[in-house]
Coordinates of C-alpha atoms in Angstrom, one line a residue:
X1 CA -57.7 -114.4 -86.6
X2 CA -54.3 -114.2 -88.2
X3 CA -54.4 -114.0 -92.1
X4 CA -53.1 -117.1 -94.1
X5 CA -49.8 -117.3 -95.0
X6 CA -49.1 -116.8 -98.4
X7 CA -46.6 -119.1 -99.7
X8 CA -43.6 -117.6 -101.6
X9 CA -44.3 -118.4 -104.9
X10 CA -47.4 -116.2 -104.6
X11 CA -45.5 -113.6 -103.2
X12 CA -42.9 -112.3 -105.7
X13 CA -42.6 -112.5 -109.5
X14 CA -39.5 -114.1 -111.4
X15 CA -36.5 -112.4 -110.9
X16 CA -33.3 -114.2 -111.5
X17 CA -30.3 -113.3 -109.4
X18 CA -27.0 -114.7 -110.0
X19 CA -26.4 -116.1 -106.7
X20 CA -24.5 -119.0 -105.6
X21 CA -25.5 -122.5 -103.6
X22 CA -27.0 -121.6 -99.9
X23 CA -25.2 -124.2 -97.5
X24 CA -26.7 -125.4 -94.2
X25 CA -24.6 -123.7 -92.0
X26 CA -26.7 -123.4 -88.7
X27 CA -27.9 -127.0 -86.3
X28 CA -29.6 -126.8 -83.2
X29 CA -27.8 -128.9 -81.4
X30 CA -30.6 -129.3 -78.3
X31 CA -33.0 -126.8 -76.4
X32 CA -30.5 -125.2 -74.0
X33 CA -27.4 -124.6 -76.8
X34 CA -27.3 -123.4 -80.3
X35 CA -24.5 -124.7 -82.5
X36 CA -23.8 -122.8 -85.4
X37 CA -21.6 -124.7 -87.9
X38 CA -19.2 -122.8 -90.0
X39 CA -19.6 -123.1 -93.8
X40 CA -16.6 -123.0 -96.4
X41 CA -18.8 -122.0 -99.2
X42 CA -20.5 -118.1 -99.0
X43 CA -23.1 -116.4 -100.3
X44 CA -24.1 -113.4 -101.8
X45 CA -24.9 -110.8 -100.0
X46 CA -27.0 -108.4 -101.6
X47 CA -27.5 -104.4 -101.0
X48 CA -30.7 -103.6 -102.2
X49 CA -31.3 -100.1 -102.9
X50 CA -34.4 -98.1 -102.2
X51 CA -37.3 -97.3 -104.6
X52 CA -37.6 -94.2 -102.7
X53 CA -34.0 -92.8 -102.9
X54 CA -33.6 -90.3 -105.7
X55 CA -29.6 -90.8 -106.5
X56 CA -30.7 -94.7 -107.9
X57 CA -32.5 -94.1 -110.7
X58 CA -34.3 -97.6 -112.1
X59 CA -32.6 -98.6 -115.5
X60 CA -35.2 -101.7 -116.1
X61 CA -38.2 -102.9 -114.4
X62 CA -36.6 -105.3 -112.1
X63 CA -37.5 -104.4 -108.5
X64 CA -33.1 -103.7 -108.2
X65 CA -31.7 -101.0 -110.2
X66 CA -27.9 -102.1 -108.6
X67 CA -26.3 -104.3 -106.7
X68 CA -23.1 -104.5 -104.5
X69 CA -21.6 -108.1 -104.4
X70 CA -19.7 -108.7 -101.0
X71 CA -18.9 -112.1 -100.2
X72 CA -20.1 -113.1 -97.1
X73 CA -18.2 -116.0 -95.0
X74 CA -20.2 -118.3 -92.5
X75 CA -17.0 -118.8 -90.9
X76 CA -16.7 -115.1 -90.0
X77 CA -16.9 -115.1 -86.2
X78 CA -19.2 -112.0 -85.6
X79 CA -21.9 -113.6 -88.5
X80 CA -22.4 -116.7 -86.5
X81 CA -22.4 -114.6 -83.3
X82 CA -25.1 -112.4 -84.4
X83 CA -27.2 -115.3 -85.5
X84 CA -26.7 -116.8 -82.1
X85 CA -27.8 -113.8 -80.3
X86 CA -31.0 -113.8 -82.6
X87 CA -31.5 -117.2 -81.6
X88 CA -31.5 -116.5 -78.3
X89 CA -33.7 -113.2 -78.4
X90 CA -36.2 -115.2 -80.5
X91 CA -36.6 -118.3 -77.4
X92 CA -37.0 -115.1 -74.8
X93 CA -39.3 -113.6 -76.9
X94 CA -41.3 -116.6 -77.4
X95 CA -41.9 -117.9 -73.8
X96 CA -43.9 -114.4 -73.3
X97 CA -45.5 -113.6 -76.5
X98 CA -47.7 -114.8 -79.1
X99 CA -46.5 -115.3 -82.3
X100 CA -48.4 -112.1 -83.7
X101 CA -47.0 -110.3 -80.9
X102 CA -43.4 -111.8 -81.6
X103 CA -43.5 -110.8 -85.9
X104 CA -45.0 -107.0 -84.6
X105 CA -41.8 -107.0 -82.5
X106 CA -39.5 -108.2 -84.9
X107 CA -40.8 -106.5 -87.6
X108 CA -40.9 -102.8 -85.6
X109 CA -36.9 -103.3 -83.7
X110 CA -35.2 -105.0 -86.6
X111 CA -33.3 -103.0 -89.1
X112 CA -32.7 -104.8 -92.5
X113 CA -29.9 -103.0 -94.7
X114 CA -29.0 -106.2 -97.0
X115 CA -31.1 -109.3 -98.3
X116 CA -28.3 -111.1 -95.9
X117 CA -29.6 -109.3 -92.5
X118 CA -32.8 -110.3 -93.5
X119 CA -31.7 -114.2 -94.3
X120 CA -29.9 -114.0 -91.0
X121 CA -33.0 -113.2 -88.9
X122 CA -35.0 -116.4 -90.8
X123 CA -32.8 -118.9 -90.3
X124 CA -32.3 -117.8 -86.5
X125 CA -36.1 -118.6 -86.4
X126 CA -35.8 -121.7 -88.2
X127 CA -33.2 -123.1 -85.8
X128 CA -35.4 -121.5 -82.6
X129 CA -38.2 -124.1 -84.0
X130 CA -40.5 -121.0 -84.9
X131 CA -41.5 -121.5 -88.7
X132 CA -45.0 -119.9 -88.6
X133 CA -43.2 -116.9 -87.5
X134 CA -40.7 -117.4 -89.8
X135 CA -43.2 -118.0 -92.9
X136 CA -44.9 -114.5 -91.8
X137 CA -42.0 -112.5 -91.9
X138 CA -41.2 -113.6 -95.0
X139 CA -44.2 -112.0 -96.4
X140 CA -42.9 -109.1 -94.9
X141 CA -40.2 -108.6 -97.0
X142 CA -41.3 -106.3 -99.6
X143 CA -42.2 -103.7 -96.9
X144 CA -38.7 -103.7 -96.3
X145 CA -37.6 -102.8 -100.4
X146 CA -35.3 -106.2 -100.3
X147 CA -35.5 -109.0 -103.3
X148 CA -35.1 -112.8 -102.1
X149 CA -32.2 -114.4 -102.7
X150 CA -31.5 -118.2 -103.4
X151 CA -30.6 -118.1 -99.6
X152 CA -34.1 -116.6 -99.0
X153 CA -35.7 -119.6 -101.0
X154 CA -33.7 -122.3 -99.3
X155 CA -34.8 -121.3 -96.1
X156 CA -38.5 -120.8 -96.6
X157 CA -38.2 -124.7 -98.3
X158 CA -36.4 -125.7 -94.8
X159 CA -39.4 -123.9 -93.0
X160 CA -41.9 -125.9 -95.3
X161 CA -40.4 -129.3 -94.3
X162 CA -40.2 -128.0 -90.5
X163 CA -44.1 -127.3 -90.8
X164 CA -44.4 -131.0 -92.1
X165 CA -45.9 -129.1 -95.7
X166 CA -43.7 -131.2 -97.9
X167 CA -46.1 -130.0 -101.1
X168 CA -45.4 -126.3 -100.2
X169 CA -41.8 -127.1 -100.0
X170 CA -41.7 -128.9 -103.2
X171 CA -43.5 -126.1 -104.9
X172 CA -40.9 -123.4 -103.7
X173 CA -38.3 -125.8 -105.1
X174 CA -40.2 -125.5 -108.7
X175 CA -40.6 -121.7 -108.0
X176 CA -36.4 -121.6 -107.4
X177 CA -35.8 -123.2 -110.4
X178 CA -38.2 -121.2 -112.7
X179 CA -36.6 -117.9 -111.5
X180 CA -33.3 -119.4 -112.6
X181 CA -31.9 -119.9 -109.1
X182 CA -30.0 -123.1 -108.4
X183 CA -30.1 -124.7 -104.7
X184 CA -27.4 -126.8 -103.2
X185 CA -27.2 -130.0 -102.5
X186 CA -27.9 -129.6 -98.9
X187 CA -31.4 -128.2 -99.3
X188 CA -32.8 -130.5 -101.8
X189 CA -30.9 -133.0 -99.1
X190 CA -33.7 -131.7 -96.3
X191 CA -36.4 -131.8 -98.7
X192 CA -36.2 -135.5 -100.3
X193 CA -35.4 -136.6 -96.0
X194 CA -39.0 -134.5 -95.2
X195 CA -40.7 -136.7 -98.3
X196 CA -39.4 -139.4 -97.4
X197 CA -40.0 -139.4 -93.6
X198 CA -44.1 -139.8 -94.7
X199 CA -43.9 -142.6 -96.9
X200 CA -43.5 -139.9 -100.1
X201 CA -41.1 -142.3 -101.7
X202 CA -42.1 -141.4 -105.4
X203 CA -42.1 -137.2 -104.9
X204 CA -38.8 -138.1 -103.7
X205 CA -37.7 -139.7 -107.0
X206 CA -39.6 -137.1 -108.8
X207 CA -37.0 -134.2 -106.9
X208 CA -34.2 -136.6 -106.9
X209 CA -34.3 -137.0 -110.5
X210 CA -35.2 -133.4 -111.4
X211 CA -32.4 -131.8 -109.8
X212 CA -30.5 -134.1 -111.7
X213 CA -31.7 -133.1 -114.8
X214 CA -31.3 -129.6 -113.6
X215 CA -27.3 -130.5 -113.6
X216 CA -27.6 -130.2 -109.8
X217 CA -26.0 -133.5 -108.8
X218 CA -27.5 -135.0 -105.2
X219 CA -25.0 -135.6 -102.8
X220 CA -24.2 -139.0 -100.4
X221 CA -26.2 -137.4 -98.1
X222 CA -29.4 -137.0 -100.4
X223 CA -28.6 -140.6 -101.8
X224 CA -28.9 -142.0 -98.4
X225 CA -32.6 -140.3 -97.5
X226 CA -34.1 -142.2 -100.7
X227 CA -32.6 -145.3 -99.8
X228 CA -34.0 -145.0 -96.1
X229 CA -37.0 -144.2 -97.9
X230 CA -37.1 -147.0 -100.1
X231 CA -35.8 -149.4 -97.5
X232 CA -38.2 -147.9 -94.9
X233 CA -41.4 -149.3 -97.1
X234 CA -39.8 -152.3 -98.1
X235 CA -38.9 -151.8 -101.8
X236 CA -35.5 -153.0 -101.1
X237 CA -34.5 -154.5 -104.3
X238 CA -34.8 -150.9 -105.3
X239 CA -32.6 -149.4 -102.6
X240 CA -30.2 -152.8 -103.6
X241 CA -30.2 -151.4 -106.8
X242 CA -29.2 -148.2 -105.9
X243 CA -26.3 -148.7 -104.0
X244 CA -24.4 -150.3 -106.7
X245 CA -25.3 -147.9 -108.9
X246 CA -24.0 -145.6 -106.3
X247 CA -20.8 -147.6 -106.7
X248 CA -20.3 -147.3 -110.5
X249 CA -19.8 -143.7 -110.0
X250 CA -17.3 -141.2 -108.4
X251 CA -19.9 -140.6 -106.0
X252 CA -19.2 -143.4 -103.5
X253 CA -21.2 -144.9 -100.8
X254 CA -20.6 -144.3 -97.1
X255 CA -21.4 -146.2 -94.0
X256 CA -24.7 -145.0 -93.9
X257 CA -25.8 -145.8 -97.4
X258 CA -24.7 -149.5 -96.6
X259 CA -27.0 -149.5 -92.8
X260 CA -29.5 -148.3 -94.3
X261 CA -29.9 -150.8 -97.1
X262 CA -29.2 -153.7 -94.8
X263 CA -32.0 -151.9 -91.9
X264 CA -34.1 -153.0 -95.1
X265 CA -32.9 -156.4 -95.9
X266 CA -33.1 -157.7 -92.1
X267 CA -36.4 -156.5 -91.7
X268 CA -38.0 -158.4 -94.3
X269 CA -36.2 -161.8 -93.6
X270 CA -33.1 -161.2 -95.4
X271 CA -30.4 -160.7 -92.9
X272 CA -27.7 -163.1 -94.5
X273 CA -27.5 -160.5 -97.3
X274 CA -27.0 -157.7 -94.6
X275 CA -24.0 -159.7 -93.3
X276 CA -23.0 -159.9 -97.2
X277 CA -23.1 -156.1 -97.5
X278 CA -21.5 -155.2 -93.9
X279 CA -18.5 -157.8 -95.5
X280 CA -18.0 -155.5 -98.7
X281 CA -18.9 -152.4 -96.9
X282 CA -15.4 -153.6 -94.2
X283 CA -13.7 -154.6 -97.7
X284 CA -13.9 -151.3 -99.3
X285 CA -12.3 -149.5 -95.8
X286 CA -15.8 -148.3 -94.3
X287 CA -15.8 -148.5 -90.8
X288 CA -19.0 -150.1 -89.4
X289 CA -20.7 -148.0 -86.3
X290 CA -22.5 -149.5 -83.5
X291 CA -26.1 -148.8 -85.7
X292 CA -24.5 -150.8 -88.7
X293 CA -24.1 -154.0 -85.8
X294 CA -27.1 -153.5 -84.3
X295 CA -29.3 -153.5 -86.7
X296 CA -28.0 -156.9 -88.0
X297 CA -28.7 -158.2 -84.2
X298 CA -31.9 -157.1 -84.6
X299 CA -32.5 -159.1 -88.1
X300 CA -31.4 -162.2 -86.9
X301 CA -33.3 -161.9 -83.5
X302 CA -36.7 -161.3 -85.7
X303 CA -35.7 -164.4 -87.6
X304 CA -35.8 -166.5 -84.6
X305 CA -31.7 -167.0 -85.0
X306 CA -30.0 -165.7 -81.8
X307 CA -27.1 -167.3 -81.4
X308 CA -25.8 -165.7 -85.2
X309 CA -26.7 -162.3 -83.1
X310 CA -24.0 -163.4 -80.2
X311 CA -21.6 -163.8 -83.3
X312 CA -22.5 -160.5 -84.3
X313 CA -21.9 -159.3 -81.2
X314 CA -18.3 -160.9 -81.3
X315 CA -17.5 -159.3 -84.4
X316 CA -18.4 -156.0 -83.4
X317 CA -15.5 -156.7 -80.8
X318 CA -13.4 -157.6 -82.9
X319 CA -13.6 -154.8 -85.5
X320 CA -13.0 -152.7 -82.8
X321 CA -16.3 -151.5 -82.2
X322 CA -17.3 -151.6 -78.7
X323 CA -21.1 -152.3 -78.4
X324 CA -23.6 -150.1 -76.5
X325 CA -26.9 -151.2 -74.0
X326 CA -29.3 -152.1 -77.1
X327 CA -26.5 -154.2 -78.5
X328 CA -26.4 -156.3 -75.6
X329 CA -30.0 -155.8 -74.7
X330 CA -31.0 -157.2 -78.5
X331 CA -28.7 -160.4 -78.0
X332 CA -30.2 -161.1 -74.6
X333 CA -33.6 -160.7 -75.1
X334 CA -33.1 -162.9 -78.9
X335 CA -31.4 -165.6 -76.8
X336 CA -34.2 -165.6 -73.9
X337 CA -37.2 -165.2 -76.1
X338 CA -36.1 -168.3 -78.3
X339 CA -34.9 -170.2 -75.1
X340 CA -31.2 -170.1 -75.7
X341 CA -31.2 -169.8 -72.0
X342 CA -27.4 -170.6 -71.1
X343 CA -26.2 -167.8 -73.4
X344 CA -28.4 -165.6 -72.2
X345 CA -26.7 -165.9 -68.6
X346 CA -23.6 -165.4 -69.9
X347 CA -24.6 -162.0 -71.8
X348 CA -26.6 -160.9 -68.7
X349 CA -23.3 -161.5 -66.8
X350 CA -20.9 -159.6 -69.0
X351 CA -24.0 -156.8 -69.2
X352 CA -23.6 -156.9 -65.3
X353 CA -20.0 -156.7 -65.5
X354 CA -19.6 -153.3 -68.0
X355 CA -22.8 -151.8 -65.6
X356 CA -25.6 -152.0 -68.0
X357 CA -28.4 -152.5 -66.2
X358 CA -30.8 -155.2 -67.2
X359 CA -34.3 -154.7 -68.1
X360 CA -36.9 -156.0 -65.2
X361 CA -39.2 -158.0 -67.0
X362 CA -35.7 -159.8 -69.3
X363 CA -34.4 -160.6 -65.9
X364 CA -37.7 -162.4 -64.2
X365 CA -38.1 -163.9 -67.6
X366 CA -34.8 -165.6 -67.1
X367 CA -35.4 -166.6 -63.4
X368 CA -38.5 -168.2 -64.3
X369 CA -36.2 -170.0 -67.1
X370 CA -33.6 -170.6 -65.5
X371 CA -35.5 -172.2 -62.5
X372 CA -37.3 -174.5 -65.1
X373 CA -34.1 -175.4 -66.4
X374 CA -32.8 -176.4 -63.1
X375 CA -35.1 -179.1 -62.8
X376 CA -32.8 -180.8 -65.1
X377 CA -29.3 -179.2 -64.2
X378 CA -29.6 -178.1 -60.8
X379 CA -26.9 -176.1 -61.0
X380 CA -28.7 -173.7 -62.7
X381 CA -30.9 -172.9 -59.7
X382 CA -28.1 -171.3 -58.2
X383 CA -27.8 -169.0 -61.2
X384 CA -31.2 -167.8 -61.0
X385 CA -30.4 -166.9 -57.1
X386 CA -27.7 -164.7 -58.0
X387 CA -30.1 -163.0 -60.7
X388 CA -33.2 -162.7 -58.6
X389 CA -30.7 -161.2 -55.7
X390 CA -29.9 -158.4 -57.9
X391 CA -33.7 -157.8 -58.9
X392 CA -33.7 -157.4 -55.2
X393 CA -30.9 -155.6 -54.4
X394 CA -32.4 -152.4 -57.4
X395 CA -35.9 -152.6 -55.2
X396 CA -37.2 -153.8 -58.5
X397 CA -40.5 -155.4 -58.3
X398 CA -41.1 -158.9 -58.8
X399 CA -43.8 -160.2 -60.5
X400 CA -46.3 -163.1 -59.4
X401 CA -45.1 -165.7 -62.1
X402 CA -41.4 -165.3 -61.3
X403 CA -42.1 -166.0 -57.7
X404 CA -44.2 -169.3 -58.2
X405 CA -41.8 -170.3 -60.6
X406 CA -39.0 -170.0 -58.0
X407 CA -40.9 -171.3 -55.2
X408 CA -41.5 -174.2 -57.2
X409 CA -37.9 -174.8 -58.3
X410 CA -37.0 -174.3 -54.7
X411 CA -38.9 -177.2 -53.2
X412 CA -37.9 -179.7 -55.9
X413 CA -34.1 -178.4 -54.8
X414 CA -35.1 -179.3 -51.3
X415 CA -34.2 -175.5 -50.4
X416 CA -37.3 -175.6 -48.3
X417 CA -36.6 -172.5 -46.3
X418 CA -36.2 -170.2 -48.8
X419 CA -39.1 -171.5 -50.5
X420 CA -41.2 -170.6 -47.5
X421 CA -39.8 -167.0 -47.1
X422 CA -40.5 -166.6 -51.0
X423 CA -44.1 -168.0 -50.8
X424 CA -44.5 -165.4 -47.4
X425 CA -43.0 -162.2 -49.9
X426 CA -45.9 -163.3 -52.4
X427 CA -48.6 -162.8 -49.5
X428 CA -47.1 -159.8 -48.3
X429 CA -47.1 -157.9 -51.4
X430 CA -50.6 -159.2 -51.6
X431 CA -50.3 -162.1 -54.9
X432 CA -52.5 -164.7 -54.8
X433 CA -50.4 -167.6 -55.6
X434 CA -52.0 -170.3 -57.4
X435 CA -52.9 -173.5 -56.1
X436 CA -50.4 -175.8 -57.7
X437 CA -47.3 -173.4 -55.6
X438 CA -49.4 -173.7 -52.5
X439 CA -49.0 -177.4 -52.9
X440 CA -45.9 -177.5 -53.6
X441 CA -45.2 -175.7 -50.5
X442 CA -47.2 -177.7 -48.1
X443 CA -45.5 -181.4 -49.6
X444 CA -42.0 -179.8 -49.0
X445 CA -43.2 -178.7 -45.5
X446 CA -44.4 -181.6 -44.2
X447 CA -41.3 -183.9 -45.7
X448 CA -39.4 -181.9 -43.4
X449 CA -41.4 -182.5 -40.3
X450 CA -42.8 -178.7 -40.3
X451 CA -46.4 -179.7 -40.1
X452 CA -47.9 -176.8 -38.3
X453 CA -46.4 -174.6 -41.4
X454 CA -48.1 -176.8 -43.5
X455 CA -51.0 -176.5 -42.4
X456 CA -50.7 -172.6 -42.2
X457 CA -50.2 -172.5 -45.6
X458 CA -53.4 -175.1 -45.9
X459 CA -55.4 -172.7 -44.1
X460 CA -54.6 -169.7 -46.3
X461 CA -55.1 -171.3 -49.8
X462 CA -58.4 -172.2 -48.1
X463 CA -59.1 -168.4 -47.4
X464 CA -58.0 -167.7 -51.1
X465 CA -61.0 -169.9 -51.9
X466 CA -58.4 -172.8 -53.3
X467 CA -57.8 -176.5 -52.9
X468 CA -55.2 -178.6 -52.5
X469 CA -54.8 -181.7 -54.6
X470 CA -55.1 -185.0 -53.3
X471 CA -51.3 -185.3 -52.4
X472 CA -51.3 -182.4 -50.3
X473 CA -54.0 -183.7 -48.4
X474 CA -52.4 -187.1 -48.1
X475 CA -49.1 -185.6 -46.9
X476 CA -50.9 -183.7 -44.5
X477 CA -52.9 -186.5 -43.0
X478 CA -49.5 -188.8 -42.6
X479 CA -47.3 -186.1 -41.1
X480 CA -50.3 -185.6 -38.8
X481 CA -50.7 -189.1 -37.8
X482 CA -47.0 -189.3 -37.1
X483 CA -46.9 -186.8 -34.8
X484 CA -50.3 -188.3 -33.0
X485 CA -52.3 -185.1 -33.4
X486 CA -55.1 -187.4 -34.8
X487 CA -57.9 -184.5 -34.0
X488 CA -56.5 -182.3 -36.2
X489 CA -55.8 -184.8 -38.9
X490 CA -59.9 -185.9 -38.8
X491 CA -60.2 -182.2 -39.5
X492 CA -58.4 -182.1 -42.7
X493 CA -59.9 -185.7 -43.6
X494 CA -63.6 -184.2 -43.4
X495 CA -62.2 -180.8 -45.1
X496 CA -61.0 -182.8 -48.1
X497 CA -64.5 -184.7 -48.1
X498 CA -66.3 -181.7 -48.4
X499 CA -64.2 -180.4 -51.0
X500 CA -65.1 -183.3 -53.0
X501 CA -61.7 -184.6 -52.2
X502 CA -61.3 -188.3 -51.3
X503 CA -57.4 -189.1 -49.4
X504 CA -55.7 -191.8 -50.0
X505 CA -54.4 -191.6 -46.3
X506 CA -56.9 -191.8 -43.3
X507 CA -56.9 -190.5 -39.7
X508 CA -55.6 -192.7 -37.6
X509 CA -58.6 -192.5 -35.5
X510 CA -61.1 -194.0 -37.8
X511 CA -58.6 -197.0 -38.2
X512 CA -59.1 -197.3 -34.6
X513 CA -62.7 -196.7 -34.6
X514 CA -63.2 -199.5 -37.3
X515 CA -61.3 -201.8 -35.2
X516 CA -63.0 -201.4 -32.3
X517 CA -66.4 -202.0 -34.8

């Protein structure tokens, strides 16, 4: 079983080295590329020299007797090359090794000359999502006669927050700071967005206002992870707060800082002061992103107000900004869910139009609504066609409800055809319709003379185990007695008796039969 992994404060003693800020110059962009991003700020890069060599002779008792200062720029072509290619041998390694086997590797074929080789091979492991590794190596380091630099630190704290070990990262930060070492804004950045990302609001003040008092002045960036912090458990007056104190300095607010805050503000109920800030955030030049507009459709949906979310919609048109599948999606599902239902066919029309393609379940929600509508505007029946065409057309799968529902909406349009054909798909794909669309079925049926349908559709609710109200029964016996199959109608007439039923209409027959009495 592998040893614990000691954390770098238990490692090495004090020793303070005048180096500058370490900058975040590496991303991993996704699984299959590695992006490394050019830094205009450098680093120190640090020639240790051996304890072992004879010709440097120790003047003090720090572990370096000299030091050669080269500046070393990210932006150098063959320094973000050779972290690539350890990048890449790192993934290779990994998908047929352990991770003891991959640090005996590394440790035995890697030759460290500076304290920058060294940095170079731990943030390659970083960005190849390998922080145990990473963490063990680091422990290495003495074996190799090399001193940490701030770089060294400011990795290990990235590899903390990669592990999810916020309290180990914040620890190294107090370690960096007792050794005299000052680390930039974008590292004290990744910390305070790791605290924040589990609910650590307050260890993120506690950073965010040390580094201040260290003279180490957060940036936009780390600005905006406390108020996604703060917004993120609801202290929004907080994050409000915030932002206009953000404003009062030379250290002004972006785009983000504004989302963020409003994110907050529409999620507890507050989304007219979202629309207040995205107005000053447009008045002071900031250009609003699709996120800033969605997230004030999504406020207004949760406050049962759709229609201000079409408006929305409209401005993000207007400001240039052209909105994406969740804007529409938001609006649509906002205007169907609180039965705005003539807007929502519009906005699934224009989604249609651009190619989005609509959620199943939105669109039989707003065939079944659409059909219920159209018992009052009928011309809405043909709308719900054209929208349950398409669910057909994708070999999307229709659900039981939407199906009664249009059945239903059919017969009271007298479309009694298609009504039949969609009451047939609902037995073929094996529903069990329930009785009320069986009825339905059988009374618009028989008022078009189709009796022996009817009763087909009488016998297979029977099989179901259903029954047919007292209308279908009636219907049933007259169209019956019309046609002079007066047999059959006794049939039904004794069916419905034993069903506890009692018609209103009688076989013909037992008229006769009384007469003759």
């Amino acid at each position: 079983m592998a040893s614990p992994i000691p954390t770098c404060y238990q490692v090495f003693q004090p020793c303070p080295l005048n180096s500058p800020l370490f900058t975040n110059f590496a991303t991993k962009s996704n699984n299959d590329s590695i992006s490394i991003r050019p830094s205009k700020l450098s680093f120190l890069r640090t020639h240790s020299s051996s304890a072992t060599n004879p010709s440097h002779e120790q003047t003090n008792n720090s572990p370096i007797k000299q030091t050669t200062i080269e500046l070393v720029d990210f932006e150098d072509k063959t320094t973000r090359l050779r972290v690539k290619g350890l990048v890449h041998r790192i993934a290779a390694l990994s998908s047929s090794n352990s991770k003891t086997e991959m640090l005996q590797i590394l440790e035995k074929d890697s030759e460290f000359q500076t304290i920058s080789d060294f940095n170079h091979l731990l943030m390659a492991l970083v960005i190849a999502q390998e922080p145990e590794v990473c963490l063990r190596i680091f422990t290495k380091l003495p074996s190799f006669q090399l001193v940490p630099d701030c770089c060294t630190y400011s990795i290990i704290i990235r590899c903390h927050c990669e592990k999810n070990d916020v309290d180990e990262a914040k620890k190294a930060l107090v370690t960096i700071l007792e050794m005299g070492f000052q680390p930039n804004a974008s590292t004290i950045t990744v910390l305070i967005n790791s605290l924040c990302k589990r609910g650590r609001i307050q260890k993120a003040q506690e950073v965010f206002e040390l580094m201040g008092r260290r003279g180490c002045r957060p940036s936009v960036q780390a600005h905006n992870c406390l108020l996604k912090g703060l917004s993120y458990v609801g202290k929004v007056e907080e994050a409000l707060e915030m932002l206009m104190g953000m404003k009062e300095t030379s250290l002004e607010p972006d785009i983000y800082s504004y989302t963020v805050v409003m994110d907050g503000l529409c999620k507890v109920g507050r989304s007219d002061e979202a629309m207040e800030l995205l107005n000053e955030a447009i008045g002071m030049g900031l250009i609003p992103n699709v996120v800033t507009f969605n997230t004030l459709i999504q406020g207004y949906t949760r406050e049962g107000r759709p229609m201000e979310g079409v408006a929305v919609l409209n401005l993000m048109k207007k400001q240039g900004c052209v909105p994406d599948y969740i804007s529409y999606s938001t609006v649509l599902h906002g205007l169907i869910k609180w039965n705005e239902i003539v807007a929502a066919l519009g906005i699934y029309k224009e989604m249609v139009k651009l190619g989005f393609e609509v959620d199943v379940r939105m669109m039989g929600t707003l065939v079944r609504r659409l059909c219920k509508r159209s018992w009052k505007e009928s011309g809405l029946l043909q709308d719900a066609d054209e929208v349950f065409e398409k669910m057909k057309e994708r070999d999307l799968v229709v659900d039981q409800r939407t199906l009664e529902v249009r059945v239903q909406a059919l017969c009271r349009g007298k479309k009694f055809d298609e009504a039949f054909a969609n009451f047939n798909d609902m037995v073929r794909f094996g529903y069990s319709p329930e009785a009320i669309t069986f009825d339905k079925v059988i009374q618009g049926l028989c008022a078009r003379g189709r009796v022996d349908e009817a009763v087909s559709t009488w016998l297979l609710l029977h099989a179901n185990g259903g029954i047919p109200n007292k209308i279908s029964y009636d219907v049933l016996i007259k169209e019956l007695n019309a046609q002079g199959r007066l047999f059959c109608a006794s049939n039904l007439f004794g069916a419905a008796l034993k069903q506890g039923i009692v018609p209103t209409r009688e076989p013909m027959l037992c008229k006769r039969e009384e007469l003759q009495g």
